[in-house]
Amino acid sequence: MSKGITDNSLKYHLTNAKNHGVTKIEMVEIITHIAFYVGWPNAWAVFPMVREVYQDEKITKEQMFGLGKPNDAYAKYFVGQSYLNPVNKEGIFIANVTFEPGCRNNWHIHKASKGGGQILLCTDGEGWYQEEGKDARKLMPGDVVYIAPNIKHWHGATKDSWFSHLSIEVPGENISNEWLGKVSDEEYEKL
């Protein structure tokens, strides 16, 4: 999927697939499967076009990587309801995290003495990411966020949309999470 393939002909084929009953979830599954053959950067370049073609389909609890179970173990670190679905536990831990509208996690830091950090691959809905001292960044499907170790930050859904991302824990030495205070309603409402 070179740069040339993300043109009008691909948009035509995506639209045709949608018109013949291929759902957004199925399309994302197809592209994800293809990514293992053509590489993630090439496949990831297609997601903005999928978002455009399927823009009228809003996220629901039924999603590509599964809603998972209520994130009760970490509920005290979230405002609102989140769900956790581990996708891969061997090698590098990857989990699908889903936020109901208005849900966000507390400020936190992924600590590491070497390596570490986190990568977010946004898959559904609309969300926010913010590092301390910086403006919040709106997140959409296809966006990728690299969170360096030892950076204070938070992420979650917008007020009006569900939001899901794959959370990839970057391996490192002496890694731990430090959970901090909540993102206040006042801060959140300003976004």
Short mmCIF file of C-alpha atoms in Angstrom, two decimals:
data_model
loop_
_atom_site.label_atom_id
_atom_site.label_comp_id
_atom_site.label_asym_id
_atom_site.label_seq_id
_atom_site.Cartn_x
_atom_site.Cartn_y
_atom_site.Cartn_z
CA MET A 1 0.00 0.00 0.00
CA SER A 2 2.28 2.69 -1.23
CA LYS A 3 1.45 6.37 -1.08
CA GLY A 4 -0.05 6.12 -4.57
CA ILE A 5 -2.67 3.59 -3.50
CA THR A 6 -4.35 5.95 -1.03
CA ASP A 7 -5.98 7.83 -3.89
CA ASN A 8 -9.47 8.00 -5.39
CA SER A 9 -9.37 4.41 -6.66
CA LEU A 10 -8.93 3.09 -3.12
CA LYS A 11 -11.69 5.41 -1.91
CA TYR A 12 -13.93 3.98 -4.65
CA HIS A 13 -13.21 0.41 -3.52
CA LEU A 14 -13.79 1.26 0.15
CA THR A 15 -17.09 2.97 -0.71
CA ASN A 16 -18.13 0.04 -2.90
CA ALA A 17 -17.33 -2.42 -0.07
CA LYS A 18 -19.37 -0.31 2.36
CA ASN A 19 -22.29 -0.14 -0.07
CA HIS A 20 -22.19 -3.94 -0.34
CA GLY A 21 -22.45 -4.45 3.42
CA VAL A 22 -18.85 -4.46 4.68
CA THR A 23 -19.03 -2.78 8.07
CA LYS A 24 -16.47 -0.37 9.49
CA ILE A 25 -15.38 -3.05 11.96
CA GLU A 26 -14.92 -5.60 9.19
CA MET A 27 -12.97 -3.09 7.08
CA VAL A 28 -10.63 -2.28 9.95
CA GLU A 29 -10.14 -6.03 10.52
CA ILE A 30 -9.25 -6.47 6.83
CA ILE A 31 -6.71 -3.64 6.91
CA THR A 32 -5.25 -4.88 10.19
CA HIS A 33 -4.77 -8.34 8.70
CA ILE A 34 -3.16 -6.86 5.58
CA ALA A 35 -0.80 -4.86 7.81
CA PHE A 36 1.02 -8.04 8.78
CA TYR A 37 1.96 -8.47 5.10
CA VAL A 38 2.55 -4.90 3.90
CA GLY A 39 3.74 -3.36 7.18
CA TRP A 40 1.96 -1.19 9.72
CA PRO A 41 3.07 2.18 8.29
CA ASN A 42 1.59 1.31 4.89
CA ALA A 43 -1.65 -0.07 6.31
CA TRP A 44 -1.98 2.76 8.82
CA ALA A 45 -1.95 5.25 5.94
CA VAL A 46 -5.32 3.83 4.80
CA PHE A 47 -7.20 4.44 8.08
CA PRO A 48 -7.89 8.17 7.46
CA MET A 49 -9.63 7.22 4.21
CA VAL A 50 -11.62 4.50 6.01
CA ARG A 51 -12.63 7.11 8.60
CA GLU A 52 -13.83 9.39 5.79
CA VAL A 53 -15.82 6.68 3.98
CA TYR A 54 -17.39 5.39 7.20
CA GLN A 55 -17.80 8.78 8.90
CA ASP A 56 -21.53 8.30 9.34
CA GLU A 57 -20.95 5.17 11.46
CA LYS A 58 -20.45 6.11 15.09
CA ILE A 59 -18.65 3.90 17.55
CA THR A 60 -20.72 1.51 19.60
CA LYS A 61 -19.83 -1.10 22.15
CA GLU A 62 -19.21 -3.54 19.28
CA GLN A 63 -15.73 -2.84 17.97
CA MET A 64 -12.89 -4.53 16.19
CA PHE A 65 -10.79 -5.41 19.22
CA GLY A 66 -13.75 -6.13 21.48
CA LEU A 67 -15.13 -4.06 24.31
CA GLY A 68 -13.71 -6.30 27.00
CA LYS A 69 -14.75 -6.12 30.62
CA PRO A 70 -15.37 -3.09 32.81
CA ASN A 71 -11.99 -1.82 33.95
CA ASP A 72 -12.88 -2.26 37.64
CA ALA A 73 -9.31 -2.90 38.81
CA TYR A 74 -8.30 0.61 37.72
CA ALA A 75 -11.67 2.37 38.17
CA LYS A 76 -10.26 4.60 40.91
CA TYR A 77 -7.89 6.11 38.32
CA PHE A 78 -10.69 7.04 35.88
CA VAL A 79 -13.55 9.53 35.76
CA GLY A 80 -16.39 7.59 34.11
CA GLN A 81 -16.54 4.02 32.82
CA SER A 82 -13.71 2.41 30.88
CA TYR A 83 -13.32 -1.11 29.53
CA LEU A 84 -10.20 -3.23 29.11
CA ASN A 85 -9.63 -6.06 26.65
CA PRO A 86 -6.10 -7.54 26.60
CA VAL A 87 -5.22 -8.33 22.99
CA ASN A 88 -1.69 -9.71 23.50
CA LYS A 89 -0.04 -10.79 26.74
CA GLU A 90 3.14 -12.40 25.37
CA GLY A 91 6.21 -10.35 24.52
CA ILE A 92 4.77 -6.86 24.37
CA PHE A 93 1.54 -6.26 26.28
CA ILE A 94 -1.22 -4.75 24.12
CA ALA A 95 -4.71 -3.94 25.37
CA ASN A 96 -7.75 -2.35 23.80
CA VAL A 97 -8.98 0.41 26.11
CA THR A 98 -12.44 1.86 25.53
CA PHE A 99 -13.80 5.00 27.18
CA GLU A 100 -17.49 5.88 27.36
CA PRO A 101 -18.30 9.50 26.40
CA GLY A 102 -16.75 11.85 28.96
CA CYS A 103 -14.52 9.16 30.48
CA ARG A 104 -10.84 9.95 31.01
CA ASN A 105 -8.01 8.59 33.09
CA ASN A 106 -6.17 10.52 35.78
CA TRP A 107 -2.90 12.26 35.19
CA HIS A 108 -0.22 9.57 35.29
CA ILE A 109 3.39 8.80 34.46
CA HIS A 110 4.87 5.66 32.89
CA LYS A 111 8.16 5.54 34.75
CA ALA A 112 11.29 3.78 33.48
CA SER A 113 15.02 4.07 34.07
CA LYS A 114 15.71 2.89 30.51
CA GLY A 115 13.33 2.40 27.57
CA GLY A 116 9.67 2.25 28.55
CA GLY A 117 6.78 4.55 27.76
CA GLN A 118 3.58 3.83 25.89
CA ILE A 119 2.15 3.95 22.37
CA LEU A 120 -1.53 4.62 21.69
CA LEU A 121 -3.00 3.48 18.35
CA CYS A 122 -6.40 5.17 18.08
CA THR A 123 -9.03 2.92 16.52
CA ASP A 124 -12.54 4.30 17.13
CA GLY A 125 -14.38 7.44 18.17
CA GLU A 126 -12.89 10.73 19.31
CA GLY A 127 -10.60 11.34 22.24
CA TRP A 128 -8.10 13.63 23.91
CA TYR A 129 -4.44 13.34 24.86
CA GLN A 130 -2.60 15.93 26.92
CA GLU A 131 0.88 16.25 28.38
CA GLU A 132 1.46 18.51 31.34
CA GLY A 133 2.15 22.08 30.24
CA LYS A 134 0.91 21.50 26.68
CA ASP A 135 -2.43 21.97 24.91
CA ALA A 136 -4.68 18.91 24.62
CA ARG A 137 -4.57 17.11 21.29
CA LYS A 138 -7.78 15.73 19.75
CA LEU A 139 -7.45 12.09 18.71
CA MET A 140 -9.22 10.32 15.84
CA PRO A 141 -8.97 6.80 14.38
CA GLY A 142 -5.62 6.36 12.71
CA ASP A 143 -3.78 8.72 15.06
CA VAL A 144 -0.71 7.42 16.84
CA VAL A 145 0.64 8.87 20.09
CA TYR A 146 4.07 8.02 21.47
CA ILE A 147 4.29 8.81 25.17
CA ALA A 148 7.90 9.00 26.29
CA PRO A 149 8.72 7.57 29.70
CA ASN A 150 8.49 9.87 32.71
CA ILE A 151 6.02 12.28 31.04
CA LYS A 152 2.95 13.35 33.02
CA HIS A 153 -0.14 12.99 30.84
CA TRP A 154 -3.77 11.82 30.53
CA HIS A 155 -6.05 10.52 27.78
CA GLY A 156 -9.73 9.74 27.31
CA ALA A 157 -12.92 10.24 25.30
CA THR A 158 -14.50 13.50 24.22
CA LYS A 159 -17.75 14.54 25.92
CA ASP A 160 -19.92 13.28 23.07
CA SER A 161 -18.13 10.20 21.73
CA TRP A 162 -16.96 6.78 22.72
CA PHE A 163 -13.20 6.37 22.20
CA SER A 164 -10.93 3.35 21.83
CA HIS A 165 -7.21 2.92 21.46
CA LEU A 166 -4.76 0.08 21.56
CA SER A 167 -2.34 0.64 24.42
CA ILE A 168 1.12 -0.75 23.80
CA GLU A 169 3.49 -0.84 26.75
CA VAL A 170 7.04 -0.20 25.54
CA PRO A 171 9.49 -2.60 27.24
CA GLY A 172 12.03 -1.02 29.55
CA GLU A 173 13.91 -1.33 32.80
CA ASN A 174 12.43 -0.54 36.21
CA ILE A 175 9.05 0.28 34.71
CA SER A 176 6.06 1.29 36.80
CA ASN A 177 3.01 3.54 36.59
CA GLU A 178 2.47 6.43 38.95
CA TRP A 179 -1.18 7.47 39.16
CA LEU A 180 -1.78 11.10 40.09
CA GLY A 181 -4.75 13.44 40.51
CA LYS A 182 -7.88 13.60 38.40
CA VAL A 183 -8.33 15.81 35.38
CA SER A 184 -10.78 18.28 36.85
CA ASP A 185 -14.21 18.83 35.33
CA GLU A 186 -13.21 22.48 34.80
CA GLU A 187 -10.09 21.50 32.79
CA TYR A 188 -12.01 18.92 30.81
CA GLU A 189 -14.98 21.16 30.01
CA LYS A 190 -12.65 23.78 28.48
CA LEU A 191 -11.63 21.34 25.71
#
